[in-house]
Every structure is written in structure tokens, then in C-alpha cells.
C-alpha positions in Angstrom: 70.6 74.8 295.2 69.4 72.4 298.0 69.0 69.6 295.5 72.6 70.1 294.2 73.8 70.0 297.8 71.8 66.8 298.5 73.3 65.2 295.4 76.8 66.1 296.5 76.1 64.6 300.0 74.6 61.5 298.5 77.6 61.0 296.2 80.1 61.6 299.1 78.3 59.1 301.3 78.3 56.6 298.6 82.0 57.1 297.9 82.7 56.7 301.6 80.8 53.4 301.6 82.7 52.2 298.5 86.1 53.1 299.7 85.5 52.3 303.4 84.1 48.8 302.8 87.4 46.9 302.9 88.6 49.0 305.9 85.3 48.3 307.8 85.6 44.6 307.1 89.2 44.6 308.3 88.2 46.4 311.4 85.2 44.3 312.4 86.5 41.0 311.0 90.3 41.4 311.2 92.5 38.8 309.6 94.9 36.8 311.9 98.2 38.6 312.4 101.6 37.0 312.8 101.4 34.7 315.8 103.4 35.4 319.0 107.1 34.8 318.8 107.1 32.9 322.1 107.0 29.2 321.4 104.7 27.1 323.6 105.4 23.7 322.1 105.6 21.0 324.7 108.6 18.9 323.6 112.0 19.6 321.9 110.8 17.6 318.9 107.8 19.9 318.5 109.9 23.0 319.0 112.4 21.9 316.3 109.6 21.1 313.9 108.1 24.6 314.4 111.5 26.2 313.9 111.9 24.3 310.6 108.5 25.4 309.5 108.9 29.1 310.1 107.5 31.2 307.2 107.2 34.8 306.2 104.6 37.1 307.8 101.0 35.9 307.7 99.3 36.3 304.4 95.6 37.1 303.9 93.4 34.1 304.0 91.2 33.2 301.1 87.5 32.6 301.7 87.8 28.9 301.3 91.3 28.5 302.7 94.7 27.3 301.5 98.1 28.8 301.1 98.1 32.0 299.1 101.7 33.0 299.2 103.5 31.7 296.0 106.7 31.1 298.0 104.9 29.1 300.6 103.1 27.1 297.9 106.5 26.2 296.3 108.0 25.3 299.6 105.0 23.1 300.5 105.3 21.3 297.2 109.0 20.6 297.7 108.6 19.6 301.4 105.8 17.2 300.5 107.9 15.5 297.9 110.6 14.9 300.4 108.4 13.9 303.4 106.2 11.5 301.4 109.1 9.8 299.8 110.0 8.1 303.1 109.6 4.3 303.0 108.3 4.4 306.6 104.8 5.0 305.6 101.5 3.0 305.5 99.4 3.9 302.5 95.7 4.9 302.9 93.4 4.0 300.1 89.7 4.3 301.2 86.7 5.1 298.9 86.9 8.9 299.5 90.3 9.3 301.3 93.9 8.7 300.2 97.2 9.4 301.8 99.5 7.7 304.3 100.4 7.2 307.9 103.9 8.0 309.1 105.4 5.1 311.1 107.8 7.6 312.7 105.5 8.8 315.5 102.5 6.8 314.2 101.1 10.1 312.7 98.2 10.5 310.3 99.8 13.4 308.3 99.0 12.8 304.7 95.3 13.0 303.8 93.8 14.0 300.4 90.1 13.9 299.5 89.4 12.0 296.3 86.1 13.6 295.5 87.1 17.2 295.9 89.7 18.9 293.6 91.9 21.9 294.4 90.9 23.7 291.2 88.6 23.3 288.1 91.3 22.4 285.5 91.8 19.0 284.1 95.2 18.8 285.8 93.9 19.8 289.2 94.8 17.5 292.1 92.6 16.4 295.0 92.2 18.7 298.0 95.0 18.1 300.5 93.7 18.3 304.1 96.6 16.9 306.0 100.3 17.7 305.5 103.3 16.5 307.5 104.8 18.3 310.5 107.2 21.1 309.5 105.6 21.8 306.0 104.1 25.3 305.5 100.6 23.8 305.3 101.1 21.4 308.2 98.0 19.7 309.6 98.1 16.2 311.1 96.7 14.0 313.9 98.5 11.9 316.4 97.4 9.4 319.1 99.6 8.3 321.9 100.1 7.8 325.6 101.7 9.2 328.7 103.3 6.2 330.4 104.2 7.0 334.1 104.0 10.7 333.1 106.4 10.3 330.2 105.2 10.8 326.6 106.2 8.4 323.9 108.8 10.1 321.8 107.6 11.7 318.6 110.4 10.1 316.6 109.7 6.6 317.9 109.3 4.2 314.9 106.2 2.0 315.1 105.9 -1.5 313.5 102.9 -2.2 311.2 101.2 -5.5 310.5 100.2 -4.4 307.0 101.2 -2.0 304.2 97.9 -0.4 303.2 94.9 0.9 305.1 91.5 0.4 303.3 87.9 0.4 304.5 88.2 -3.5 304.5 91.7 -3.9 305.9 92.7 -2.1 309.2 96.3 -1.7 310.2 97.8 -2.1 313.6 100.9 -0.3 314.7 102.9 -1.6 317.7 105.8 -0.3 319.8 107.7 -1.8 322.7 108.0 0.8 325.6 110.3 -1.4 327.8 109.8 -2.7 331.3 107.2 -5.2 329.9 104.9 -2.4 328.6 103.9 -2.4 325.0 101.5 -0.2 323.0 99.5 -0.6 319.9 97.3 1.6 317.7 94.8 0.0 315.4 93.6 2.3 312.6 90.5 1.6 310.5 88.5 3.8 308.2 84.9 3.7 306.9 83.6 4.6 303.4 83.5 8.3 304.2 85.9 10.3 306.2 86.0 8.7 309.7 89.0 6.9 311.2 88.5 4.7 314.2 91.6 4.6 316.4 91.8 1.8 319.0 94.7 2.5 321.5 95.8 -0.4 323.6 98.5 -0.7 326.3 99.5 -4.1 327.7 101.5 -4.4 330.9 103.3 -7.7 331.2 106.0 -6.3 333.5 106.2 -6.8 337.3 105.1 -3.3 338.3 101.9 -1.3 337.7 102.0 1.4 335.1 100.1 4.7 335.0 98.6 5.1 331.5 97.0 8.2 330.1 95.8 8.0 326.4 95.6 11.2 324.3 95.0 12.4 320.8 95.4 15.7 319.1 95.0 17.5 315.8 97.8 20.0 314.9 97.4 22.6 312.2 98.6 26.0 311.0 96.2 29.0 310.5 98.1 29.9 307.3 95.7 27.6 305.4 92.6 28.7 307.3 89.6 30.0 305.5 88.2 33.5 306.5 86.2 33.6 309.7 83.0 35.2 308.5 80.1 36.5 310.5 77.9 33.9 308.9 80.5 31.1 308.6 82.8 30.1 311.5 86.4 29.1 310.8 88.7 28.0 313.5 88.5 26.0 316.7 85.1 24.3 317.0 83.4 21.6 319.0 80.3 20.5 320.9 80.8 20.9 324.7 78.1 20.2 327.3 75.6 19.5 324.5 76.1 22.9 322.8 78.1 23.8 319.7 80.8 26.4 320.3 81.6 28.8 317.5 82.9 31.6 319.7 86.6 30.7 319.7 88.9 31.9 317.0 92.7 31.7 316.4 93.2 35.2 317.9 91.5 34.1 321.1 93.8 31.1 321.4 96.8 33.3 320.7 95.7 35.6 323.5 94.9 32.9 326.1 97.5 30.4 324.9 95.3 27.6 326.3 91.5 27.4 326.2 89.6 24.5 327.8 85.9 24.8 327.0 83.6 23.9 329.9 81.6 20.7 329.7 82.0 17.2 328.4 83.3 17.2 324.8 81.3 15.3 322.2 83.8 16.2 319.6 86.4 19.0 319.0 88.8 20.2 316.3 89.3 22.8 313.6 86.9 23.8 310.9 87.2 25.7 307.6 84.2 26.8 305.6 84.3 23.5 303.6 86.6 21.2 305.6 86.8 19.7 309.1 89.3 17.8 311.2 87.9 16.7 314.5 88.5 14.3 317.4 85.7 12.1 318.8 86.3 10.6 322.3 85.3 7.2 323.3 81.6 6.7 324.0 80.7 7.4 327.6 84.1 9.0 328.5 84.8 12.6 329.5 88.3 13.5 328.5 89.7 17.0 328.7 89.6 18.9 325.4 91.9 21.9 325.0 92.9 24.3 322.3 96.5 25.5 322.4 98.6 28.1 320.6 102.1 26.7 319.9 103.4 29.8 318.3 104.3 30.8 314.7 100.6 30.4 313.6 100.5 26.8 314.8 97.6 25.5 316.9 96.6 22.2 318.5 93.3 20.7 319.6 94.0 17.9 322.0 91.9 15.4 323.9 93.5 13.6 326.9 91.8 10.9 329.0 92.1 10.4 332.7 95.1 8.6 334.0 94.6 4.9 334.8 96.8 2.7 336.9 97.3 -0.5 335.0 98.3 -3.5 337.2 100.8 -6.1 336.0 99.2 -8.6 333.6 96.4 -6.2 332.6 95.6 -4.2 329.4 93.8 -0.9 328.7 92.0 -0.2 325.5 90.6 3.2 324.5 88.7 3.7 321.2 88.6 7.2 319.7 87.7 8.5 316.3 89.1 11.1 313.9 87.1 12.9 311.2 89.2 14.3 308.4 87.1 15.4 305.4 84.6 17.6 303.8 81.7 19.3 305.6 79.0 17.6 303.5 75.7 18.1 305.2 74.4 14.6 304.3 77.5 12.9 305.6 77.6 14.9 308.8 74.0 14.2 309.5 74.5 10.5 308.8 77.2 10.4 311.6 74.9 12.3 313.9 72.0 9.8 313.2 74.5 7.1 314.2 75.0 8.6 317.6 77.7 11.3 317.2 76.1 14.1 319.1 75.3 17.3 317.1 77.9 16.5 314.4 75.7 18.3 311.8 76.5 21.5 313.6 80.0 21.4 312.3 78.3 23.6 309.7 77.5 26.9 311.3 73.8 27.1 310.2 72.8 29.7 312.7 69.3 30.4 314.0 67.5 29.3 310.8 69.0 25.8 310.4 65.5 24.3 310.7 64.7 26.1 307.5 68.1 26.2 305.8 68.7 22.4 305.8 65.4 21.6 304.0 66.3 24.4 301.5 69.7 22.7 300.9 67.9 19.4 300.4 65.6 21.0 297.8 68.6 22.6 296.0 70.3 19.2 295.9 67.2 17.6 294.6 66.7 20.1 291.9 70.4 19.7 290.9 70.0 16.0 290.6 66.9 16.5 288.4 68.3 19.2 286.0 72.0 18.3 286.1 73.3 21.9 286.4 73.8 23.8 289.6 73.3 27.3 288.1 69.9 26.2 286.7 69.2 24.7 290.1 69.9 28.0 291.8 67.6 29.8 289.4 64.9 27.2 289.8 65.1 27.4 293.6 64.9 31.2 293.5 61.7 30.9 291.4 60.2 28.4 293.9 61.1 30.6 296.9 59.8 33.7 295.3 56.6 31.9 294.2 55.9 30.8 297.7 56.5 34.3 298.9 54.4 35.9 296.3 51.0 35.8 298.2 52.7 37.5 301.1 54.2 40.2 298.9 50.8 40.6 297.2 49.1 41.1 300.5 51.7 43.7 301.5 51.3 45.5 298.2 47.5 45.6 298.6 47.9 47.0 302.1 50.2 49.8 300.8 47.6 50.6 298.1 44.9 50.9 300.8 47.1 53.1 302.9 47.8 55.3 299.9 44.1 55.6 299.2 43.4 57.1 302.6 46.4 59.5 302.6 44.2 62.6 301.8 41.9 61.8 304.8 44.9 61.3 307.0 46.4 64.6 305.9 43.1 66.4 306.6 43.0 64.9 310.2 46.6 65.9 310.8 45.9 69.5 309.6 42.7 69.7 311.6 44.2 68.5 314.9 47.8 69.7 314.4 47.8 71.3 317.9 46.3 68.3 319.6 48.5 65.2 319.0 46.4 62.9 321.2 43.2 63.8 319.4 45.0 63.4 316.1 46.1 59.9 316.9 42.6 58.9 318.1 41.1 60.2 314.9 43.7 58.4 312.7 43.1 55.1 314.6 39.3 55.6 314.1 40.0 56.2 310.4 42.0 52.9 310.2 39.1 51.1 311.8 36.5 52.7 309.6 38.4 52.0 306.4 39.4 48.5 307.6 43.1 49.3 307.0 46.0 47.8 309.1 49.0 50.2 309.0 51.5 47.5 309.8 50.1 45.0 307.3 52.4 46.4 304.5 55.6 46.0 306.5 54.9 42.6 308.1 55.0 40.6 304.8 58.4 42.1 304.0 59.7 41.3 307.4 58.5 37.7 307.0 60.5 37.4 303.8 63.8 38.5 305.4 64.6 35.2 307.2 63.7 33.3 304.1 66.1 35.1 301.8 68.8 35.2 304.5 68.4 31.4 304.9 68.9 30.9 301.1 71.9 33.2 301.2 73.5 31.1 304.0 72.7 27.8 302.1 74.6 29.1 299.1 77.6 30.3 301.2 77.9 27.2 303.4 77.0 24.5 301.0 80.0 22.7 299.6 77.6 21.5 296.9 78.1 24.8 295.0 81.9 24.4 294.9 83.4 23.9 291.4 79.9 23.7 289.8 79.8 25.2 286.3 77.2 27.5 284.7 77.6 29.1 281.3 81.0 30.9 281.3 81.5 30.3 285.0 83.7 27.3 286.0 83.1 27.6 289.8 79.9 29.1 291.2 81.6 29.3 294.6 84.2 31.7 293.3 83.8 35.3 292.0 82.6 35.8 288.4 85.7 35.4 286.1 84.1 37.5 283.3 85.7 40.8 284.2 88.0 43.3 282.6 91.0 42.4 284.8 91.0 38.8 283.6 90.5 39.9 280.0 93.6 42.2 280.3 95.6 39.4 281.8 95.1 37.4 278.7 97.1 40.0 276.8 99.8 40.2 279.5 98.5 43.3 281.3 98.2 42.8 285.1 95.8 45.1 286.9 97.2 46.4 290.2 95.3 45.2 293.3 94.1 48.7 294.2 92.3 49.0 290.8 90.6 45.6 291.1 87.6 47.4 292.7 86.9 48.8 289.3 88.5 46.3 286.8 87.2 43.3 288.8 83.6 44.0 288.2 82.1 41.0 286.4 79.1 40.5 284.1 76.9 39.2 287.0 77.8 42.2 289.2 76.8 44.6 286.4 73.5 42.7 286.0 73.0 42.9 289.7 73.5 46.7 289.7 71.1 47.2 286.8 68.4 44.9 288.1 68.6 46.5 291.6 68.3 49.9 290.0 65.2 48.8 288.2 63.7 47.5 291.5 64.4 50.9 293.1 62.8 52.7 290.2 59.7 50.7 290.7 59.7 51.1 294.5 56.1 51.7 295.6 56.8 54.9 297.6 57.2 58.5 296.8 60.6 59.9 297.8 62.0 63.4 298.2 64.7 64.5 295.8 67.6 63.6 298.2 66.2 60.1 298.7 65.7 59.7 295.0 69.4 60.6 294.3 70.6 58.1 296.9 68.4 55.4 295.5 69.7 56.2 292.0 73.3 55.8 293.1 73.1 53.0 295.7 72.6 50.1 293.2 75.9 50.9 291.5 77.7 51.2 294.8 76.3 47.8 295.8 77.5 46.5 292.5 81.1 47.3 293.5 80.6 45.9 297.0 79.1 42.6 295.9 81.3 41.9 292.9 83.8 39.8 294.9 81.0 37.6 296.2 80.6 34.0 294.9 79.1 33.9 291.4 76.3 31.6 292.7 75.2 34.2 295.1 75.2 36.9 292.4 73.2 34.6 290.2 70.6 34.2 293.0 70.5 38.0 293.6 70.1 38.8 289.9 67.4 36.2 289.4 65.6 37.5 292.6 65.8 41.1 291.3 64.4 40.1 287.9 61.5 38.4 289.6 61.0 41.4 291.9 60.7 43.7 288.9 58.2 41.3 287.2 56.3 41.0 290.5 56.1 44.8 290.9 55.0 45.3 287.3 52.2 42.8 287.9 51.1 44.2 291.2 51.0 47.7 289.9 48.7 46.5 287.1 46.5 45.1 289.8 46.5 48.3 291.8 46.7 51.2 289.3 45.4 53.7 291.9 48.7 53.2 293.8 50.8 53.9 290.7 48.7 57.0 289.9 48.9 58.3 293.5 52.7 57.9 293.5 53.1 59.6 290.2 50.9 62.4 291.3 52.8 62.9 294.5 56.2 62.7 292.7 55.0 65.4 290.3 53.8 67.6 293.1 57.1 67.3 295.0 59.1 67.9 291.8 57.0 71.1 291.2 57.6 72.2 294.7 61.3 71.7 294.4 61.4 73.6 291.1 59.5 76.5 292.6 61.7 76.6 295.6 64.8 76.6 293.4 63.5 79.5 291.4 62.3 81.4 294.4 
């Protein structure tokens, strides 16, 4: 009767885990809600642009970002076609970046990444990082000035000295501000994702002018990736020599304006794979601020101190703008060139000293074998191989502990009324038998950071995105081989609330099965309730982990298979442990049966 009750409890707890998973994630990691109605834009032009770009209530963000509402996607496509058809644009054609600069306002508002595609199909287009002001996916950067406290109008049309910006040919925009004051912005771009922006104000008038250069990145959170506990998405930067991952869009909504303390080395907005960031002039200390403009629109700005420019003088300020992919190698290259802690645009966490070498090894294996799925499998073999001596030592320690179990029970029975004496005798037994009671746990604890580091590498590394393996077209996306996708081929659309069942893919099933095998071979004797929970838990975890990236499931499945093989081998090396466990299981089963009959 007790066993039946325990089974019911185990099933109920497992069901609550399964059903409550999404609710728990929404509670602890809530998605951004519709932004505040109050508009905090600074100028009438900005307010009009925001009003034009108003959209339906916020939609759930995808893990990697982008618009998910079909209506917004259609609107974005139509708005882009109109905005980019303007003749007042300077084309950008760099090795890894394409797009254009809008002469109206001198805004960098059209950036696509040549080496990264939106999807995996042959007709897929490059990833669009920047979109013009007023479009549903708006994200853009602008550099300008406050002249005598007045901002240059957003609709001011700048003149250009060229028609195309390449890595070899910079472009200079100029604008006459009147009263003998003129401004220029010289844009150049390197072979990766970095723009250099040289702002210059020349005062040829009779009076001094107060000049204050600034730059900002404006974006909507509608296209933001999910802010995960292991991967930050949102406002980001390095301030006072420390990376700040603690600010999210909700924080900016609540405070309206957040100015991190300390000198900014760089600041902007990050998604899991993409980054747009401002880099101030070397040696300067501008004020960096994150602002909520309302209607899910935010701004990261950087404003320099005001300078009084005498007649006949000029002021030049050189800033930079990064707009591209968070490729670890590229970020580290900029950091090595002097951009402080730019590699921390990827939220590696505590174990980055170990994760980055692991990512390097994964890339190296991929370059050697030519398939990222095989590279993941090979890396799992390498990691498990390196961990095997530790696991073997832990297993041997458990075998030794199992061997002295009868003596320990005898001591516990003999001194059951004297706990202090009981502990003294057990410690003496450990010393006599040369057994360390924590030696079996320590190797397992040492493996935890290793496998967590590998997990983070697969989550954060853009290298896994759109990589194929067998039937999988994108290892960074969920396994497509599931019943829901199969039914969609014949015109049957599975409701979202049933996706928890119909969305289970082949890799998830393999994960559940291999995890069940590892639990079956677990080197410990369990009571009936524990046994029932361990029998059910793998299948519950199968449902929970099914939406994860296929590359992660591939790693887990491979790791589980190696665990099963490892346990089989270690049991063959320590048959006394297997025999002791089987004997104890049989004894407990007999006791349970006798209790049920009695």
C-alpha cells in the first residue's frame, strides 16, 4: 500500500514539474511586457517617429531574437522597402557588412551581416542588425553635436563627398550650422564590424561656440533575444573596468534613465549572438546612459563634456561603433588591440578561463572534421576521456565504502545510544581501512564545472548557429524531427498547448532513454520510492529539455552513452560493488513485500 502511495506521489510531483516548468520560467525570468505609455523621447522628431512605429502588444521573444509576430514582420518588410528606396543614402559595402547611411540625420540605420543568414534555406537573406527609425525592428546609431545647447535637427540633410563606404574608402558628411560653424562626420569601417566615427566642428565665426559631441544607439526590445540566466540580453557595457550584465530592459523601463557608475570603456545593447556598442575616444570619460523612450524603444547614449570653441578653432572627437556578430575570435582581437574587456560582450560567467579554451578546441575540431555535429561528439569524447580517471577514482572509493558497510552497521548498532562514541569508532574504521568517505563525492563535484562550461560554450557560441548534422539543419535550434512537424507536412497544425507532447524530437527521446539507462546503472541502492522517481524522472526531463538546441541535446545524449559505457566498465572492475548493490536491493524488495503482506 505504501509503495502504491509513493508511486502516486512520485507521479504527481513529476507531473507538477512538467506542467509547472513554463510557469516557473515565466516567473523567475519574465518576458518584457508592453512598455510604459508615457513617451520620454527628447525631441518632437523622435516622438513622431515613435508614434509612427507603434505596434501591437509585445510578443514573446525568441531565444536568438528577431520579430516573431507575422504582422510586424510584414510591416517591417514594407517599411524597409520604402525607407531604403530613398536616394539620400550612402551605400556600405565592407567585407563583412553591407547596408547604407541615411544622409537625412547622418544616421547609420541600415546594416546587414554578410556572413550570417537569417535562416538555413537557399533563399535566406543576411541577418539584418540595423533598421531605420520608425520600422518595427528599428535599430540605428547616430552621431551629432549640441551647439550652444541646441541639438542639430534629426531631419537635417548632410552632404557627402562619396557614394560608397568601403574598408578602403571612407566617407565624410558635412553640414553648415550657420554663424560660421560647420560640422563634419567622417565614417570609416574595417574588415570586420567596427566603424570609426571622426566628428569635427570648425568655428570660423566671430564668436566662440560651446560644442558637445554625442553618439547613441537606438533600438526596440521587440527584436531582443531572451535574457537567460546564463546568457545576458539587453543593455551592456564595461564601466570602471568591470562588465555590467545586471541591467535589463525592465530595469530601464522602471528607472527611465540609468547611468552606470565609472568611466565607460564601451556600452550598448547585446543579444545572444549580436552586439551594437559605442566606444568612446581613447583617454576620454564621457557620460554613458541607458534610456527608456517608451513603446519598447530604448537608447544607449554617450555624451562628451562641453567644450568652448574659440573663433578660428576646430574640435575633433573620434569614437567607434561596433555593429556585428559576437564572434569570440573577433571580439578578442579588438580587445588585444586595446579595447578594454571587449571579449566580455559574451557573458562567459565565472568559468570563462576554461570555457574559452574549450570553444577554441571545438572550433579546431570542426576545422579538422568539417562537421559541427561530429565536432560536438568528438569534444564530448575528449572531455569525458579527461574526466575518466576522476570518475574511476570516485567509483573505486564508493566500492571501498560499500565493502565496509557491514562493519559500519555493526558499530552503529553497538553504539546506538552513544552518538559521540559511534562517530569516533566510525572514524577509526575509516582510518583502519584507509577509506576516505568524501573521496566518492569529490570527483563528481569536480566534473560539474567542466560540464557546465561545455554547456555554456554550446549555448553562447555563434559557431553552432546554422550548422548541419544528419537531419538537423541548425544545431542551435530545436530538433526538427518531431511529430508536430511531420503533421504540418500534411496540413495538420498542432495547437501550441499540445507542443509539449507533439514537439518531442528524436534527440529528446534518445536523451530520455539514455538518461534512464544511466539511472538504472546508478551505483547506489535506493528505496522503492526513490526507485519509482528515478524511473519516471528521465522521461520528465525528456519533455523539459526537448525545446533546447539540438546541439545541446546531441552533447547530452553522447555524454549519457559514454556514462553508460563507463559505468559498465567500472562495474566490471569492481564486481563486489555490483554484488553488494544487488544484494541490498533484493533485501529491500523482500522487506517491502513482507510489509505489504503483513
